[in-house]
CSV table of C-alpha atoms in Angstrom, one decimal:
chain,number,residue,atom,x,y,z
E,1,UNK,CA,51.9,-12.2,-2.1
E,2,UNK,CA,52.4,-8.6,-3.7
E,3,UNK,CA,52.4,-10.2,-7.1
E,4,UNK,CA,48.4,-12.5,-6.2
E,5,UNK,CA,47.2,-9.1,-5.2
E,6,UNK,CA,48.7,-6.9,-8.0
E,7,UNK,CA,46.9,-10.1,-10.1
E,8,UNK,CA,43.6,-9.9,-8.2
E,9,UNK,CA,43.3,-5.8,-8.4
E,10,UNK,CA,44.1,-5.9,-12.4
E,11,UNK,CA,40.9,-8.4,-12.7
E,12,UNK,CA,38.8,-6.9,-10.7
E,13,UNK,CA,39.5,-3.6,-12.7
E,14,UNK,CA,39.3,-5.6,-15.7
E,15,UNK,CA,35.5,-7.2,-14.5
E,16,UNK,CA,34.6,-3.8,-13.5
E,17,UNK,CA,35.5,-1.8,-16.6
E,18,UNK,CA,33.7,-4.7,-18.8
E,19,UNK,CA,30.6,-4.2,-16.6
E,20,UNK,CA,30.2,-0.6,-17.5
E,21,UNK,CA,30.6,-1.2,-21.4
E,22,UNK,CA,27.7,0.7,-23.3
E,23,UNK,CA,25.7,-2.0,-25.1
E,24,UNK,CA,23.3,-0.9,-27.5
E,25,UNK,CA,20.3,0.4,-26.1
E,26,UNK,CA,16.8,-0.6,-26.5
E,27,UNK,CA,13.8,1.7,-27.6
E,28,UNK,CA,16.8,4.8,-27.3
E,29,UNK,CA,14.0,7.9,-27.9
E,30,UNK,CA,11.2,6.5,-25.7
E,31,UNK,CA,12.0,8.8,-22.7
E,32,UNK,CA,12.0,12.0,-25.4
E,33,UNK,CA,8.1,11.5,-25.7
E,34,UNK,CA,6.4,14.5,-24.0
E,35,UNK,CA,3.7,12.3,-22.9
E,36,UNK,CA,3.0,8.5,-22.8
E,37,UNK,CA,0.2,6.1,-22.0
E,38,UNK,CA,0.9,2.8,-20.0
E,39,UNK,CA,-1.1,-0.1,-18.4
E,40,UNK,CA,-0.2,-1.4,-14.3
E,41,UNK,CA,-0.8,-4.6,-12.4
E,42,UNK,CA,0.5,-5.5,-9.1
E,43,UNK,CA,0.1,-7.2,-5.9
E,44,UNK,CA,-0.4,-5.4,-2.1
E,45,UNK,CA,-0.4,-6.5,1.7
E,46,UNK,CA,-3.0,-3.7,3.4
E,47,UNK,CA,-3.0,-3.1,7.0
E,48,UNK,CA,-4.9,-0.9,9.2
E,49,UNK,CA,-3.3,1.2,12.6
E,50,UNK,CA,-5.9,0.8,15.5
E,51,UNK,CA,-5.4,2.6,18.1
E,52,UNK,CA,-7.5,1.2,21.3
E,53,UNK,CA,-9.7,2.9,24.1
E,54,UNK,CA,-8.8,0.8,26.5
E,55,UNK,CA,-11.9,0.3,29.1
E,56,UNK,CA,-15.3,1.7,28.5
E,57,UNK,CA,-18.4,1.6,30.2
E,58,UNK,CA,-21.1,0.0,27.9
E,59,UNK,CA,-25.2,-0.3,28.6
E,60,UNK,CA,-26.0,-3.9,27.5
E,61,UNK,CA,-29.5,-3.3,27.9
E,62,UNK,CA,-30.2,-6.6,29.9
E,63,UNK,CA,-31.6,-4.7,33.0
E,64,UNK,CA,-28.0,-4.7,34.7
E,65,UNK,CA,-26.9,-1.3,33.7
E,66,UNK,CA,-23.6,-0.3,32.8
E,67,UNK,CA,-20.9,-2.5,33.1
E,68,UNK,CA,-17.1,-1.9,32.6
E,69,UNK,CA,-15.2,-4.0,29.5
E,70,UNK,CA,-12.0,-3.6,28.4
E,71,UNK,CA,-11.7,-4.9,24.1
E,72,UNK,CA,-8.6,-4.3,21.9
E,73,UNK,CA,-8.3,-5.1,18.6
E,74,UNK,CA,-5.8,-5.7,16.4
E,75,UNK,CA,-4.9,-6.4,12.5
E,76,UNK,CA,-3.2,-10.1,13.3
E,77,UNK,CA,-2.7,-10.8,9.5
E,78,UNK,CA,-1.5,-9.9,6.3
E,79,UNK,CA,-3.5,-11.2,3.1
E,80,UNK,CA,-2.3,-10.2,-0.3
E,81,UNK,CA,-4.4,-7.9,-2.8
E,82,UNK,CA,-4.5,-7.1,-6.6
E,83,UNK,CA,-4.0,-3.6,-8.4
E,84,UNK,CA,-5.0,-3.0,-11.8
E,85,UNK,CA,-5.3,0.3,-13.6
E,86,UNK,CA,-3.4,2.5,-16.3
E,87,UNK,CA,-1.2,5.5,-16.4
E,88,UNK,CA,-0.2,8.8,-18.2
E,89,UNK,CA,3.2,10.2,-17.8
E,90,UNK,CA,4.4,13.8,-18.4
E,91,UNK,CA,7.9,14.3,-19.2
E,92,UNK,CA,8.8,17.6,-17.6
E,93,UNK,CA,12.8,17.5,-18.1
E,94,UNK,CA,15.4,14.4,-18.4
E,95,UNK,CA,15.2,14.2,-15.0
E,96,UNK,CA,12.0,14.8,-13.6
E,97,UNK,CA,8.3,12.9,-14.8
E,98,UNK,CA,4.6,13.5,-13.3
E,99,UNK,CA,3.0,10.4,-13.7
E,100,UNK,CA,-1.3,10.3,-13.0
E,101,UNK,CA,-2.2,6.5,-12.5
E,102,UNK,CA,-5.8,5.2,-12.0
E,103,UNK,CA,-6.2,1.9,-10.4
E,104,UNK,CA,-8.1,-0.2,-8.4
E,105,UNK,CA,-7.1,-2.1,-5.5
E,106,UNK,CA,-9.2,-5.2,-4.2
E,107,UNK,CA,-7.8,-6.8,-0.3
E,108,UNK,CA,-8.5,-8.2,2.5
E,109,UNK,CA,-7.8,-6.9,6.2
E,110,UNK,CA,-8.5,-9.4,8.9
E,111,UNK,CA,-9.1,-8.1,12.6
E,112,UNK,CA,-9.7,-9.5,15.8
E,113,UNK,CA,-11.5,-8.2,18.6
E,114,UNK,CA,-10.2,-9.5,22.3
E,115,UNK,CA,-12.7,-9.0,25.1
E,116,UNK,CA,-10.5,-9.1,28.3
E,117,UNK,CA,-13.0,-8.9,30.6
E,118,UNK,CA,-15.5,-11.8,29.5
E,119,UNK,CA,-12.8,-14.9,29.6
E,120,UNK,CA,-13.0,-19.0,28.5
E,121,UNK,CA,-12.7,-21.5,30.9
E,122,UNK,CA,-9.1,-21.6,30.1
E,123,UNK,CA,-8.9,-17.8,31.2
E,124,UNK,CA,-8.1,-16.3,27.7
E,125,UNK,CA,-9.9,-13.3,26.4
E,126,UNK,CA,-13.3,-14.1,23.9
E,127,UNK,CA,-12.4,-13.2,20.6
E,128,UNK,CA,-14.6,-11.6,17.3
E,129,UNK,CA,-13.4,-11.9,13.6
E,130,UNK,CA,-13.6,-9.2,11.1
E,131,UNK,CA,-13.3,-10.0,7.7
E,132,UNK,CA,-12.6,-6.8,6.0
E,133,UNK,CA,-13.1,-6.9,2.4
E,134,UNK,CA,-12.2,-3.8,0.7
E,135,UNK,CA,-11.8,-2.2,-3.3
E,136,UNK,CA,-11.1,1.5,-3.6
E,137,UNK,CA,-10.8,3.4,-6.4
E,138,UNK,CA,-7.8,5.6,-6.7
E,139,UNK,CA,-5.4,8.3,-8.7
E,140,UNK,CA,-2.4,8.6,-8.1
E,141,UNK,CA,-0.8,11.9,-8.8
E,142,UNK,CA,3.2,11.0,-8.7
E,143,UNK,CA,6.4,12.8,-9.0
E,144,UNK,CA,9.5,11.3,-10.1
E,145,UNK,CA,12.9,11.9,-10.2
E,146,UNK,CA,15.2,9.1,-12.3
E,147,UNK,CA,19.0,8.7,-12.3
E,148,UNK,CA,20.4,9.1,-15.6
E,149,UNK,CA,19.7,6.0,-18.0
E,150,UNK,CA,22.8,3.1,-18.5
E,151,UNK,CA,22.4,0.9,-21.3
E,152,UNK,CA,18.9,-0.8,-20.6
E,153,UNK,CA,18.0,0.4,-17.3
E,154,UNK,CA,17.2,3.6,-15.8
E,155,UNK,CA,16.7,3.5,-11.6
E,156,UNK,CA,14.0,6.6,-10.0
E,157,UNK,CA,12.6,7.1,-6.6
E,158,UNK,CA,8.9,8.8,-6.4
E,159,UNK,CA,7.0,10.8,-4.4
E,160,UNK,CA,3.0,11.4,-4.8
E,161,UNK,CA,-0.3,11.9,-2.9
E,162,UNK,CA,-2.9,9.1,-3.7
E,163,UNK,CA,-6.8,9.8,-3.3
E,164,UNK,CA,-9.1,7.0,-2.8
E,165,UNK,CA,-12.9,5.7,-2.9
E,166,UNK,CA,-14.0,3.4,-0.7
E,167,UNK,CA,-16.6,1.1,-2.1
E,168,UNK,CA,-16.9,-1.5,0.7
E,169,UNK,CA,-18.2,-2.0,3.9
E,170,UNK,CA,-21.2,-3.2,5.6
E,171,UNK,CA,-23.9,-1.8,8.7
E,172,UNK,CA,-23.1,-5.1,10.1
E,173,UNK,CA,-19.2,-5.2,10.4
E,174,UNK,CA,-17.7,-4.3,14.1
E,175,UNK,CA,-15.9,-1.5,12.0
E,176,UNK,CA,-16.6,0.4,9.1
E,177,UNK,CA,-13.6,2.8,6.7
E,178,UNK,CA,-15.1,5.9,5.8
E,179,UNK,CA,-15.9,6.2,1.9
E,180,UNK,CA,-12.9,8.8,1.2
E,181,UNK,CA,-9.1,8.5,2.4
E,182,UNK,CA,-6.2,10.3,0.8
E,183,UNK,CA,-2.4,8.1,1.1
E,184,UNK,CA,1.0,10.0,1.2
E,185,UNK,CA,3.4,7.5,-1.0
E,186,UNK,CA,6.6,7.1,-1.2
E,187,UNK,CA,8.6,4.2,-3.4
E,188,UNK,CA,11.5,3.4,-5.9
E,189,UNK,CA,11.9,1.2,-8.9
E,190,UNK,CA,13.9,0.6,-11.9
E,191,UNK,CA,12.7,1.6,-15.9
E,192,UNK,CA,13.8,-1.9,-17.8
E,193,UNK,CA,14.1,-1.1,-21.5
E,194,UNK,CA,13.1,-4.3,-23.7
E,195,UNK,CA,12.8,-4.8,-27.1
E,196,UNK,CA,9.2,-4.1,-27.4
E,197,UNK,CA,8.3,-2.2,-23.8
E,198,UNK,CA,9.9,-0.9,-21.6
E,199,UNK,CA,9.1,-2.5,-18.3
E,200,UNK,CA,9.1,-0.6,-14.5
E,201,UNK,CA,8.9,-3.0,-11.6
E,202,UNK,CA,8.2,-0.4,-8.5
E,203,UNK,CA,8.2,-0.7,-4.3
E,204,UNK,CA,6.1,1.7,-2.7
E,205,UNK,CA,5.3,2.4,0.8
E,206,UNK,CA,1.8,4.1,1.6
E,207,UNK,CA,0.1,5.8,4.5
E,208,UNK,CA,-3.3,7.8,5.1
E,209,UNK,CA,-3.1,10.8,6.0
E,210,UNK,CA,-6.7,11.2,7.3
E,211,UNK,CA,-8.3,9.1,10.2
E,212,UNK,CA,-9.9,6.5,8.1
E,213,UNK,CA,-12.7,5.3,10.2
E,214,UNK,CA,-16.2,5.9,10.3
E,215,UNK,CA,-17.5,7.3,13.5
E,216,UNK,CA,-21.3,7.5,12.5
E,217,UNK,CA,-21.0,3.2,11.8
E,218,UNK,CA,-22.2,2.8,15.4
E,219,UNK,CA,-25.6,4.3,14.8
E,220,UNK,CA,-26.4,2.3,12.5
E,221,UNK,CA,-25.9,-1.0,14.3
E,222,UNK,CA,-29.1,-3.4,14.6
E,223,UNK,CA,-27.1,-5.7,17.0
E,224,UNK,CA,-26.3,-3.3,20.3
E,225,UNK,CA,-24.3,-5.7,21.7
E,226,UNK,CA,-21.4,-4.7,19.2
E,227,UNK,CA,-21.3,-1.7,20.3
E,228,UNK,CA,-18.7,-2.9,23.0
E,229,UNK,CA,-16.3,-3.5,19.9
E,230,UNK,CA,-17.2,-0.8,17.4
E,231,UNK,CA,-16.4,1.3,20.3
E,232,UNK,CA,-12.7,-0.3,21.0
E,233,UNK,CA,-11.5,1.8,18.4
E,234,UNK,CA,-11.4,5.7,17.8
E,235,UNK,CA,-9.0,6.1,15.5
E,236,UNK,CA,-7.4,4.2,12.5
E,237,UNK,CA,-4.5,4.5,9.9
E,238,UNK,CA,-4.6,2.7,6.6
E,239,UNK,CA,-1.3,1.4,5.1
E,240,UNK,CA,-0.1,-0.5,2.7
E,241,UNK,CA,2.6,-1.9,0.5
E,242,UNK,CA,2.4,-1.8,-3.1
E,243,UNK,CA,4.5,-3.9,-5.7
E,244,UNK,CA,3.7,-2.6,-8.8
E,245,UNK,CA,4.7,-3.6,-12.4
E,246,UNK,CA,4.0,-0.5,-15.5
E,247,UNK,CA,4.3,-1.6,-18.8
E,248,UNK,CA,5.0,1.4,-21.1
């Protein structure tokens, strides 16, 4: 027994030692550059924080004054987006980078609005649909702190404020984003060094810092009887999650 797990240790030692061999490196000077250019593409699920008034008193304007209704409203799914944008690194020692990186990102946000106090015949709430279509503009201003680089891959986590445009929404939607939002980010990826590029897949997780919705939208409403559901919602939080692939 002593002898299989003598046997057992030596190989995994063995294994272990051949896995940290230095193999020749690819591209070995292109983390001396003092500054580099790059290109980004990427996927991300966006989702929005409501938070709820609970009930309200709303004038219909039907001749029966007010009347009490209780709405909430909700995000209920998660719809997949596109980024696309470059990137210009500064190299401010071997460990630390400030990356800037314009980039657009086009999504979708669903909501649903539940009236709890009109109901079907079968007793649930009435529901409205939202289809949120949004595309910001943004710049990304991003510190980042990588490990020391092993062979062909070099592993970081980041750190950044994001500013973005908001170049959707309509008078007619239930609910409306203000134009400006700024996201705190936070992420980590992996620096890949090919032949040719060196590739960074990256995971980041970001969140506004700012209320992000509009609270003049319900002025400009034709339709008064939305009213009742722009008015669910005082408050919202945009989020999202970004996968992110910079080519360098």
């Amino acid at each position: 027994m002593k002898r299989i797990i003598l046997s057992l240790s030596l190989l995994a030692i063995a294994l272990g030692g051949h896995a940290q061999e230095r193999k020749v490196q690819n591209r070995p000077y292109t983390d001396l550059r003092e500054f580099h250019f790059g290109v980004l593409v990427g996927t991300h699920l966006q989702d929005l924080e409501l938070n709820n008034v609970g009930p309200q008193m709303i004038d219909l304007e039907d001749g029966n004054g007010l009347v009490e209704k209780t709405i909430s409203a909700d995000q209920d799914r998660w719809d997949a987006g596109f980024t696309v944008g470059v990137l210009g690194e500064l190299r401010l020692n071997s460990t630390f980078q400030f990356r800037i990186a314009p980039a657009m990102y086009f999504g979708t946000r669903h909501l649903t609005f539940r009236n709890h106090t009109d109901l079907t015949a079968q007793g649930e709430p009435t529901e409205q649909v939202q289809e949120m279509k949004t595309a910001y503009i943004s710049c990304a201003l991003d510190l980042i702190a990588a490990a020391p680089r092993f062979n062909n891959h070099r592993p970081y986590v980041m750190l950044g404020v994001n500013p973005m445009l908001n170049l959707s929404g309509k008078d007619n939607d239930y609910i409306k984003l203000k134009r400006s939002d700024v996201f705190l980010e936070v992420g980590l990826g992996c620096d890949f060094y090919l032949p040719y590029f060196k590739l960074r897949p990256e995971l980041k997780f970001m969140y506004s810092l700012t209320n992000s919705l509009d609270k003049n939208h319900a002025k400009n409403l034709r339709d008064r009887n939305m009213l009742m559901y722009t008015n669910s919602v005082n408050e919202t939080r945009a989020k999202m999650i970004a996968l992110t692939f910079y080519f360098e």
